Amino acid sequence: MNKHPANRPPWFLVLLVFPLAAGLACAAAPIKVGIIGLDAHAVPWTQIIHSPKAAPPIAEMRIVAAIPAPSADIPVSQDNIEKNTARMRELGVEICETIEALLPKVDAVMLLSIDGRPHLRQARPVFAARKLLFIDKPVASSLAETIVIFREAKKSGTPCFSNSSLRYSPGIAGMTNDARVGRVLGCDAYGNNKSILPGHPDLFYYGIHGTELLFTIMGPGCQTVSRAKGETADLVTGIWKDGRVGTFRGLLQGSATFGATVFGEKGIAPAGKFEGYEPLLAEIAKFFKTGQPPVTVEQTLEIYAFMEAADESLRQGGRPVALQSVLAKAQKQAETP
């Protein structure tokens, strides 16, 4: 029998071509992502996502459209917006004038504007369009608005979540089962709290990173919060329901990196540091693929209640404030139109 390809029957060519065609059909199209707010993480995140070195699941996203959405009374927002918008265009991202114009072009949305005050208004059309939503910190400018955002997300059937990038740094997340430490008995977290956003609780901007670091290691269950403020630092102390103690030292002067000391049954050890945005972006990509948030709404609300309770404690001269009372007050405010 002549085995030269030219003499082979047509069905042989079909068998040759079919695996290639099937492979192409199975290759998933990238998740088209839109960004609302170009005054903070939009440029570095887009650079990571679009990098030829990006690996799945990050490489499975593509930033295709964005809206600048600056805030007039936040200087860093005004300072960054023009150059960041130009850079996004250079990265191949279409700049839209409205959220409504952006939504038909995308599968999912990242809400990245620095200012938490417009986040509820910005999130509502995303929920109406049923687009999966990641909200960068802060979720909103108050615990009450944070509750409203998650309530409206649930009502619309649109999953959303928000986290600090520190939650997923391996050296931080890994402390919950570190052999050197054993069961975690306490944690002293620290980090930058030099910058405060107008119209927000003091910890909502940079303090949230250290707060989420604390909760990543300690887990949920904080019952009371007290706060003392000096010239060089804020010290926020939480008492957990099992008697464990966790603190966040918000650094106001000097070096302001993020980190923690973890106290356990077997030993005491430092937690890792910030290790880049890639771990968080990988979680966002998985969320956009599955619709399953990596953390619960309840966990996020407890973190925001902790931060709001810290402000309330300071107003009361450092007295301990129950998180449940702060949550109850915010839930009542969230019911007010």
mmCIF file of C-alpha atoms in Angstrom:
data_model
loop_
_atom_site.group_PDB
_atom_site.id
_atom_site.type_symbol
_atom_site.label_atom_id
_atom_site.label_comp_id
_atom_site.label_asym_id
_atom_site.label_seq_id
_atom_site.Cartn_x
_atom_site.Cartn_y
_atom_site.Cartn_z
ATOM 1 C CA MET A 1 0.000 0.000 0.000
ATOM 2 C CA ASN A 2 1.260 3.492 -0.892
ATOM 3 C CA LYS A 3 1.497 5.485 2.347
ATOM 4 C CA HIS A 4 2.397 8.848 0.779
ATOM 5 C CA PRO A 5 0.019 11.556 2.161
ATOM 6 C CA ALA A 6 -1.097 12.560 -1.322
ATOM 7 C CA ASN A 7 -2.514 9.085 -1.866
ATOM 8 C CA ARG A 8 -4.308 8.842 1.453
ATOM 9 C CA PRO A 9 -8.126 9.050 1.482
ATOM 10 C CA PRO A 10 -9.891 12.334 2.461
ATOM 11 C CA TRP A 11 -10.962 10.981 5.850
ATOM 12 C CA PHE A 12 -7.290 10.832 6.850
ATOM 13 C CA LEU A 13 -7.021 14.605 6.438
ATOM 14 C CA VAL A 14 -10.138 15.033 8.560
ATOM 15 C CA LEU A 15 -8.512 13.035 11.358
ATOM 16 C CA LEU A 16 -5.381 15.168 11.103
ATOM 17 C CA VAL A 17 -7.243 18.467 11.235
ATOM 18 C CA PHE A 18 -9.874 17.550 13.854
ATOM 19 C CA PRO A 19 -7.582 17.532 16.932
ATOM 20 C CA LEU A 20 -6.255 20.990 16.016
ATOM 21 C CA ALA A 21 -9.746 22.381 15.475
ATOM 22 C CA ALA A 22 -10.979 20.837 18.701
ATOM 23 C CA GLY A 23 -8.060 22.319 20.604
ATOM 24 C CA LEU A 24 -8.759 25.776 19.233
ATOM 25 C CA ALA A 25 -12.439 25.459 20.111
ATOM 26 C CA CYS A 26 -11.600 24.447 23.665
ATOM 27 C CA ALA A 27 -9.223 27.361 24.219
ATOM 28 C CA ALA A 28 -11.195 29.700 26.435
ATOM 29 C CA ALA A 29 -11.586 33.266 25.289
ATOM 30 C CA PRO A 30 -10.045 35.777 27.706
ATOM 31 C CA ILE A 31 -12.298 37.326 30.331
ATOM 32 C CA LYS A 32 -12.942 40.884 29.175
ATOM 33 C CA VAL A 33 -12.559 43.147 32.185
ATOM 34 C CA GLY A 34 -13.535 46.781 32.603
ATOM 35 C CA ILE A 35 -12.036 49.142 35.179
ATOM 36 C CA ILE A 36 -13.842 51.970 36.967
ATOM 37 C CA GLY A 37 -11.311 54.387 38.450
ATOM 38 C CA LEU A 38 -7.819 55.024 37.096
ATOM 39 C CA ASP A 39 -6.332 56.948 40.026
ATOM 40 C CA ALA A 40 -4.733 54.039 41.909
ATOM 41 C CA HIS A 41 -4.003 50.412 40.957
ATOM 42 C CA ALA A 42 -5.324 50.413 37.392
ATOM 43 C CA VAL A 43 -1.990 50.879 35.606
ATOM 44 C CA PRO A 44 0.188 48.404 37.561
ATOM 45 C CA TRP A 45 -2.550 45.781 37.546
ATOM 46 C CA THR A 46 -3.106 46.148 33.799
ATOM 47 C CA GLN A 47 0.641 45.874 33.199
ATOM 48 C CA ILE A 48 0.747 42.616 35.158
ATOM 49 C CA ILE A 49 -2.334 41.181 33.429
ATOM 50 C CA HIS A 50 -1.148 42.122 29.922
ATOM 51 C CA SER A 51 2.464 41.052 30.472
ATOM 52 C CA PRO A 52 3.755 38.286 28.160
ATOM 53 C CA LYS A 53 5.081 36.660 31.341
ATOM 54 C CA ALA A 54 1.615 36.441 32.924
ATOM 55 C CA ALA A 55 0.540 32.880 33.731
ATOM 56 C CA PRO A 56 -2.951 31.454 34.273
ATOM 57 C CA PRO A 57 -5.254 32.386 35.815
ATOM 58 C CA ILE A 58 -4.033 36.002 35.557
ATOM 59 C CA ALA A 59 -3.282 35.595 31.849
ATOM 60 C CA GLU A 60 -6.896 34.557 31.278
ATOM 61 C CA MET A 61 -8.034 38.150 31.862
ATOM 62 C CA ARG A 62 -7.771 41.109 29.503
ATOM 63 C CA ILE A 63 -8.448 44.737 30.428
ATOM 64 C CA VAL A 64 -10.444 46.071 27.479
ATOM 65 C CA ALA A 65 -12.194 49.231 28.702
ATOM 66 C CA ALA A 66 -11.984 51.757 31.524
ATOM 67 C CA ILE A 67 -13.455 54.985 32.859
ATOM 68 C CA PRO A 68 -11.199 57.490 34.716
ATOM 69 C CA ALA A 69 -13.626 58.508 37.545
ATOM 70 C CA PRO A 70 -11.341 60.844 39.556
ATOM 71 C CA SER A 71 -12.290 62.588 42.809
ATOM 72 C CA ALA A 72 -12.029 66.383 42.882
ATOM 73 C CA ASP A 73 -11.179 66.726 46.583
ATOM 74 C CA ILE A 74 -8.502 64.014 46.785
ATOM 75 C CA PRO A 75 -5.166 65.463 45.573
ATOM 76 C CA VAL A 76 -3.547 62.108 44.779
ATOM 77 C CA SER A 77 -6.538 61.251 42.580
ATOM 78 C CA GLN A 78 -6.237 64.504 40.642
ATOM 79 C CA ASP A 79 -2.456 64.187 40.389
ATOM 80 C CA ASN A 80 -2.572 60.668 38.943
ATOM 81 C CA ILE A 81 -5.588 60.661 36.677
ATOM 82 C CA GLU A 82 -4.258 62.336 33.519
ATOM 83 C CA LYS A 83 -1.025 60.363 33.283
ATOM 84 C CA ASN A 84 -2.751 57.114 34.256
ATOM 85 C CA THR A 85 -5.451 57.573 31.611
ATOM 86 C CA ALA A 86 -2.790 58.167 28.959
ATOM 87 C CA ARG A 87 -0.875 55.094 30.104
ATOM 88 C CA MET A 88 -3.996 52.926 29.938
ATOM 89 C CA ARG A 89 -4.512 54.009 26.335
ATOM 90 C CA GLU A 90 -0.914 52.990 25.606
ATOM 91 C CA LEU A 91 -1.718 49.581 27.103
ATOM 92 C CA GLY A 92 -4.513 49.136 24.552
ATOM 93 C CA VAL A 93 -7.437 49.922 26.843
ATOM 94 C CA GLU A 94 -10.438 51.804 25.454
ATOM 95 C CA ILE A 95 -11.344 54.830 27.583
ATOM 96 C CA CYS A 96 -15.093 55.284 28.014
ATOM 97 C CA GLU A 97 -16.977 58.344 29.231
ATOM 98 C CA THR A 98 -19.591 56.551 31.327
ATOM 99 C CA ILE A 99 -20.066 53.292 33.198
ATOM 100 C CA GLU A 100 -23.098 52.605 31.017
ATOM 101 C CA ALA A 101 -20.889 52.811 27.911
ATOM 102 C CA LEU A 102 -18.302 50.496 29.462
ATOM 103 C CA LEU A 103 -20.580 47.679 30.604
ATOM 104 C CA PRO A 104 -21.627 46.198 27.220
ATOM 105 C CA LYS A 105 -17.951 45.760 26.319
ATOM 106 C CA VAL A 106 -16.960 43.629 29.319
ATOM 107 C CA ASP A 107 -17.658 40.374 31.154
ATOM 108 C CA ALA A 108 -16.587 41.593 34.601
ATOM 109 C CA VAL A 109 -15.607 44.790 36.377
ATOM 110 C CA MET A 110 -12.922 45.997 38.770
ATOM 111 C CA LEU A 111 -13.967 49.073 40.767
ATOM 112 C CA LEU A 112 -10.583 50.606 41.604
ATOM 113 C CA SER A 113 -11.226 54.275 42.378
ATOM 114 C CA ILE A 114 -9.457 55.489 45.535
ATOM 115 C CA ASP A 115 -12.537 57.228 46.899
ATOM 116 C CA GLY A 116 -15.062 54.975 48.631
ATOM 117 C CA ARG A 117 -17.792 57.625 48.663
ATOM 118 C CA PRO A 118 -19.006 57.075 45.067
ATOM 119 C CA HIS A 119 -18.594 53.280 45.132
ATOM 120 C CA LEU A 120 -22.264 52.548 45.853
ATOM 121 C CA ARG A 121 -23.364 54.766 42.979
ATOM 122 C CA GLN A 122 -20.697 53.258 40.713
ATOM 123 C CA ALA A 123 -21.564 49.678 41.668
ATOM 124 C CA ARG A 124 -25.300 49.940 41.046
ATOM 125 C CA PRO A 125 -25.204 49.883 37.218
ATOM 126 C CA VAL A 126 -22.729 46.982 37.410
ATOM 127 C CA PHE A 127 -25.191 45.021 39.543
ATOM 128 C CA ALA A 128 -28.042 45.931 37.177
ATOM 129 C CA ALA A 129 -25.999 44.549 34.268
ATOM 130 C CA ARG A 130 -25.193 41.374 36.282
ATOM 131 C CA LYS A 131 -21.442 41.740 35.805
ATOM 132 C CA LEU A 132 -19.166 40.143 38.398
ATOM 133 C CA LEU A 133 -17.532 42.869 40.492
ATOM 134 C CA PHE A 134 -14.309 43.216 42.456
ATOM 135 C CA ILE A 135 -14.155 46.347 44.637
ATOM 136 C CA ASP A 136 -10.739 47.628 45.653
ATOM 137 C CA LYS A 137 -10.341 49.038 49.133
ATOM 138 C CA PRO A 138 -12.222 50.723 50.619
ATOM 139 C CA VAL A 139 -15.532 49.079 49.718
ATOM 140 C CA ALA A 140 -17.315 52.308 50.650
ATOM 141 C CA SER A 141 -16.912 55.343 52.904
ATOM 142 C CA SER A 142 -18.756 53.772 55.850
ATOM 143 C CA LEU A 143 -19.792 50.425 57.252
ATOM 144 C CA ALA A 144 -23.445 51.263 56.508
ATOM 145 C CA GLU A 145 -22.718 51.840 52.811
ATOM 146 C CA THR A 146 -20.623 48.670 52.734
ATOM 147 C CA ILE A 147 -23.651 46.757 54.031
ATOM 148 C CA VAL A 148 -25.846 48.347 51.344
ATOM 149 C CA ILE A 149 -23.404 47.400 48.576
ATOM 150 C CA PHE A 150 -23.322 43.739 49.575
ATOM 151 C CA ARG A 151 -27.085 43.693 50.114
ATOM 152 C CA GLU A 152 -27.735 45.102 46.635
ATOM 153 C CA ALA A 153 -25.227 42.685 45.127
ATOM 154 C CA LYS A 154 -27.110 39.769 46.692
ATOM 155 C CA LYS A 155 -30.502 41.142 45.655
ATOM 156 C CA SER A 156 -29.353 41.481 42.042
ATOM 157 C CA GLY A 157 -27.765 38.027 42.038
ATOM 158 C CA THR A 158 -24.357 39.525 41.266
ATOM 159 C CA PRO A 159 -21.416 38.135 43.255
ATOM 160 C CA CYS A 160 -18.813 40.653 44.403
ATOM 161 C CA PHE A 161 -15.949 40.811 46.886
ATOM 162 C CA SER A 162 -13.227 43.076 48.231
ATOM 163 C CA ASN A 163 -9.845 42.317 49.799
ATOM 164 C CA SER A 164 -6.491 43.860 50.535
ATOM 165 C CA SER A 165 -3.665 42.382 48.491
ATOM 166 C CA LEU A 166 -1.921 41.455 51.758
ATOM 167 C CA ARG A 167 -4.481 38.720 52.494
ATOM 168 C CA TYR A 168 -2.996 36.477 49.807
ATOM 169 C CA SER A 169 0.736 37.085 50.287
ATOM 170 C CA PRO A 170 2.041 33.544 50.961
ATOM 171 C CA GLY A 171 4.113 34.594 53.971
ATOM 172 C CA ILE A 172 1.008 36.071 55.596
ATOM 173 C CA ALA A 173 -1.678 33.572 54.622
ATOM 174 C CA GLY A 174 0.679 30.724 55.531
ATOM 175 C CA MET A 175 0.952 31.826 59.161
ATOM 176 C CA THR A 176 -2.394 30.239 60.003
ATOM 177 C CA ASN A 177 -0.763 26.790 59.838
ATOM 178 C CA ASP A 178 2.916 27.582 60.356
ATOM 179 C CA ALA A 179 4.723 24.724 62.100
ATOM 180 C CA ARG A 180 6.980 27.167 63.985
ATOM 181 C CA VAL A 181 3.966 28.847 65.589
ATOM 182 C CA GLY A 182 1.284 26.195 65.952
ATOM 183 C CA ARG A 183 -2.167 27.393 66.927
ATOM 184 C CA VAL A 184 -2.275 31.182 66.707
ATOM 185 C CA LEU A 185 -2.777 32.806 70.128
ATOM 186 C CA GLY A 186 -2.294 36.409 69.086
ATOM 187 C CA CYS A 187 -0.934 38.773 66.475
ATOM 188 C CA ASP A 188 0.602 42.243 66.475
ATOM 189 C CA ALA A 189 0.201 43.676 62.981
ATOM 190 C CA TYR A 190 1.653 46.982 61.853
ATOM 191 C CA GLY A 191 1.681 49.210 58.806
ATOM 192 C CA ASN A 192 1.212 52.600 57.226
ATOM 193 C CA ASN A 193 -1.657 54.762 58.446
ATOM 194 C CA LYS A 194 -0.213 58.154 57.496
ATOM 195 C CA SER A 195 -2.809 58.953 54.838
ATOM 196 C CA ILE A 196 -6.512 59.391 55.572
ATOM 197 C CA LEU A 197 -9.235 59.931 52.972
ATOM 198 C CA PRO A 198 -11.726 62.761 53.538
ATOM 199 C CA GLY A 199 -15.134 61.488 54.608
ATOM 200 C CA HIS A 200 -13.840 58.025 55.613
ATOM 201 C CA PRO A 201 -12.970 56.386 58.939
ATOM 202 C CA ASP A 202 -9.257 56.714 59.693
ATOM 203 C CA LEU A 203 -8.289 53.112 58.870
ATOM 204 C CA PHE A 204 -10.237 52.750 55.617
ATOM 205 C CA TYR A 205 -7.455 53.904 53.251
ATOM 206 C CA TYR A 206 -4.056 52.449 54.223
ATOM 207 C CA GLY A 207 -4.979 51.109 57.640
ATOM 208 C CA ILE A 208 -7.169 48.490 56.003
ATOM 209 C CA HIS A 209 -4.067 46.636 54.797
ATOM 210 C CA GLY A 210 -2.765 46.098 58.318
ATOM 211 C CA THR A 211 -6.263 45.370 59.591
ATOM 212 C CA GLU A 212 -6.845 42.685 56.976
ATOM 213 C CA LEU A 213 -3.396 41.271 57.671
ATOM 214 C CA LEU A 214 -4.458 40.955 61.320
ATOM 215 C CA PHE A 215 -7.734 39.224 60.439
ATOM 216 C CA THR A 216 -6.052 36.913 57.924
ATOM 217 C CA ILE A 217 -3.874 35.550 60.719
ATOM 218 C CA MET A 218 -6.356 35.725 63.623
ATOM 219 C CA GLY A 219 -9.499 34.736 61.722
ATOM 220 C CA PRO A 220 -12.980 36.112 62.498
ATOM 221 C CA GLY A 221 -14.518 36.459 65.936
ATOM 222 C CA CYS A 222 -13.382 39.853 67.235
ATOM 223 C CA GLN A 223 -15.777 41.141 69.905
ATOM 224 C CA THR A 224 -14.408 44.460 71.196
ATOM 225 C CA VAL A 225 -12.054 47.161 69.927
ATOM 226 C CA SER A 226 -10.187 49.921 71.742
ATOM 227 C CA ARG A 227 -7.898 52.562 70.282
ATOM 228 C CA ALA A 228 -5.161 54.832 71.584
ATOM 229 C CA LYS A 229 -3.600 57.521 69.398
ATOM 230 C CA GLY A 230 -0.180 59.085 69.916
ATOM 231 C CA GLU A 231 2.138 61.247 67.838
ATOM 232 C CA THR A 232 3.929 58.332 66.202
ATOM 233 C CA ALA A 233 1.244 55.658 65.954
ATOM 234 C CA ASP A 234 -2.335 54.531 66.404
ATOM 235 C CA LEU A 235 -2.728 51.376 68.471
ATOM 236 C CA VAL A 236 -5.946 49.446 67.897
ATOM 237 C CA THR A 237 -6.551 46.419 70.123
ATOM 238 C CA GLY A 238 -9.107 43.705 69.453
ATOM 239 C CA ILE A 239 -10.298 41.047 71.897
ATOM 240 C CA TRP A 240 -11.537 37.879 70.200
ATOM 241 C CA LYS A 241 -14.416 35.780 71.529
ATOM 242 C CA ASP A 242 -12.012 33.029 72.651
ATOM 243 C CA GLY A 243 -9.929 35.506 74.660
ATOM 244 C CA ARG A 244 -7.136 35.946 72.119
ATOM 245 C CA VAL A 245 -5.740 39.449 71.584
ATOM 246 C CA GLY A 246 -4.789 41.033 68.272
ATOM 247 C CA THR A 247 -3.450 44.515 67.626
ATOM 248 C CA PHE A 248 -2.850 46.822 64.689
ATOM 249 C CA ARG A 249 -0.215 49.527 65.063
ATOM 250 C CA GLY A 250 -0.979 52.213 62.486
ATOM 251 C CA LEU A 251 2.340 53.933 61.842
ATOM 252 C CA LEU A 252 2.147 57.728 61.603
ATOM 253 C CA GLN A 253 5.871 58.529 61.449
ATOM 254 C CA GLY A 254 9.049 56.857 60.271
ATOM 255 C CA SER A 255 9.211 53.643 58.282
ATOM 256 C CA ALA A 256 5.755 52.395 57.367
ATOM 257 C CA THR A 257 6.067 48.942 55.856
ATOM 258 C CA PHE A 258 3.485 46.249 56.617
ATOM 259 C CA GLY A 259 4.171 43.181 58.710
ATOM 260 C CA ALA A 260 3.259 41.283 61.866
ATOM 261 C CA THR A 261 4.539 39.240 64.771
ATOM 262 C CA VAL A 262 2.543 36.055 65.352
ATOM 263 C CA PHE A 263 2.288 34.415 68.774
ATOM 264 C CA GLY A 264 1.452 30.722 68.965
ATOM 265 C CA GLU A 265 1.392 27.649 71.170
ATOM 266 C CA LYS A 266 4.730 26.454 69.786
ATOM 267 C CA GLY A 267 6.579 29.662 69.090
ATOM 268 C CA ILE A 268 6.717 33.288 68.013
ATOM 269 C CA ALA A 269 7.546 34.227 64.444
ATOM 270 C CA PRO A 270 7.371 37.168 62.050
ATOM 271 C CA ALA A 271 4.807 37.016 59.279
ATOM 272 C CA GLY A 272 5.882 37.590 55.708
ATOM 273 C CA LYS A 273 5.713 40.896 53.886
ATOM 274 C CA PHE A 274 3.801 42.223 50.893
ATOM 275 C CA GLU A 275 4.811 40.070 47.914
ATOM 276 C CA GLY A 276 3.234 41.913 45.015
ATOM 277 C CA TYR A 277 -0.209 42.136 43.469
ATOM 278 C CA GLU A 278 -0.113 38.802 41.649
ATOM 279 C CA PRO A 279 -1.642 36.671 44.440
ATOM 280 C CA LEU A 280 -4.675 38.971 44.667
ATOM 281 C CA LEU A 281 -5.004 39.204 40.878
ATOM 282 C CA ALA A 282 -4.998 35.404 40.698
ATOM 283 C CA GLU A 283 -7.893 35.311 43.185
ATOM 284 C CA ILE A 284 -9.777 37.942 41.178
ATOM 285 C CA ALA A 285 -9.274 35.939 37.982
ATOM 286 C CA LYS A 286 -10.561 32.757 39.639
ATOM 287 C CA PHE A 287 -13.551 34.703 40.940
ATOM 288 C CA PHE A 288 -14.320 36.037 37.461
ATOM 289 C CA LYS A 289 -14.190 32.461 36.124
ATOM 290 C CA THR A 290 -16.253 30.764 38.823
ATOM 291 C CA GLY A 291 -18.392 33.478 40.404
ATOM 292 C CA GLN A 292 -17.286 32.206 43.836
ATOM 293 C CA PRO A 293 -15.790 34.909 46.110
ATOM 294 C CA PRO A 294 -12.701 33.767 48.071
ATOM 295 C CA VAL A 295 -14.016 35.322 51.311
ATOM 296 C CA THR A 296 -17.485 35.646 52.783
ATOM 297 C CA VAL A 297 -19.405 38.885 53.118
ATOM 298 C CA GLU A 298 -19.475 38.329 56.883
ATOM 299 C CA GLN A 299 -15.667 38.308 57.055
ATOM 300 C CA THR A 300 -15.455 41.568 55.139
ATOM 301 C CA LEU A 301 -18.128 43.257 57.238
ATOM 302 C CA GLU A 302 -16.313 42.271 60.443
ATOM 303 C CA ILE A 303 -13.132 43.936 59.175
ATOM 304 C CA TYR A 304 -15.011 47.139 58.353
ATOM 305 C CA ALA A 305 -16.800 47.029 61.706
ATOM 306 C CA PHE A 306 -13.401 46.717 63.423
ATOM 307 C CA MET A 307 -12.128 49.819 61.633
ATOM 308 C CA GLU A 308 -15.269 51.833 62.338
ATOM 309 C CA ALA A 309 -15.230 50.707 65.978
ATOM 310 C CA ALA A 310 -11.668 52.034 66.222
ATOM 311 C CA ASP A 311 -12.924 55.526 65.373
ATOM 312 C CA GLU A 312 -15.770 55.195 67.862
ATOM 313 C CA SER A 313 -13.379 54.100 70.608
ATOM 314 C CA LEU A 314 -11.186 57.134 69.965
ATOM 315 C CA ARG A 315 -14.228 59.401 70.210
ATOM 316 C CA GLN A 316 -14.982 57.794 73.574
ATOM 317 C CA GLY A 317 -11.474 58.342 74.927
ATOM 318 C CA GLY A 318 -10.204 54.832 74.203
ATOM 319 C CA ARG A 319 -13.049 52.876 75.789
ATOM 320 C CA PRO A 320 -13.672 49.356 74.403
ATOM 321 C CA VAL A 321 -16.428 49.301 71.795
ATOM 322 C CA ALA A 322 -18.396 46.157 70.957
ATOM 323 C CA LEU A 323 -18.340 45.255 67.270
ATOM 324 C CA GLN A 324 -21.909 44.033 67.542
ATOM 325 C CA SER A 325 -23.082 47.493 68.593
ATOM 326 C CA VAL A 326 -21.275 49.084 65.653
ATOM 327 C CA LEU A 327 -22.770 46.544 63.253
ATOM 328 C CA ALA A 328 -26.268 47.046 64.664
ATOM 329 C CA LYS A 329 -26.001 50.823 64.278
ATOM 330 C CA ALA A 330 -24.717 50.490 60.708
ATOM 331 C CA GLN A 331 -27.458 48.021 59.777
ATOM 332 C CA LYS A 332 -30.053 50.488 61.032
ATOM 333 C CA GLN A 333 -28.425 53.276 59.000
ATOM 334 C CA ALA A 334 -28.387 50.991 55.963
ATOM 335 C CA GLU A 335 -32.164 50.667 56.210
ATOM 336 C CA THR A 336 -32.590 54.453 55.895
ATOM 337 C CA PRO A 337 -33.246 55.512 52.279
#
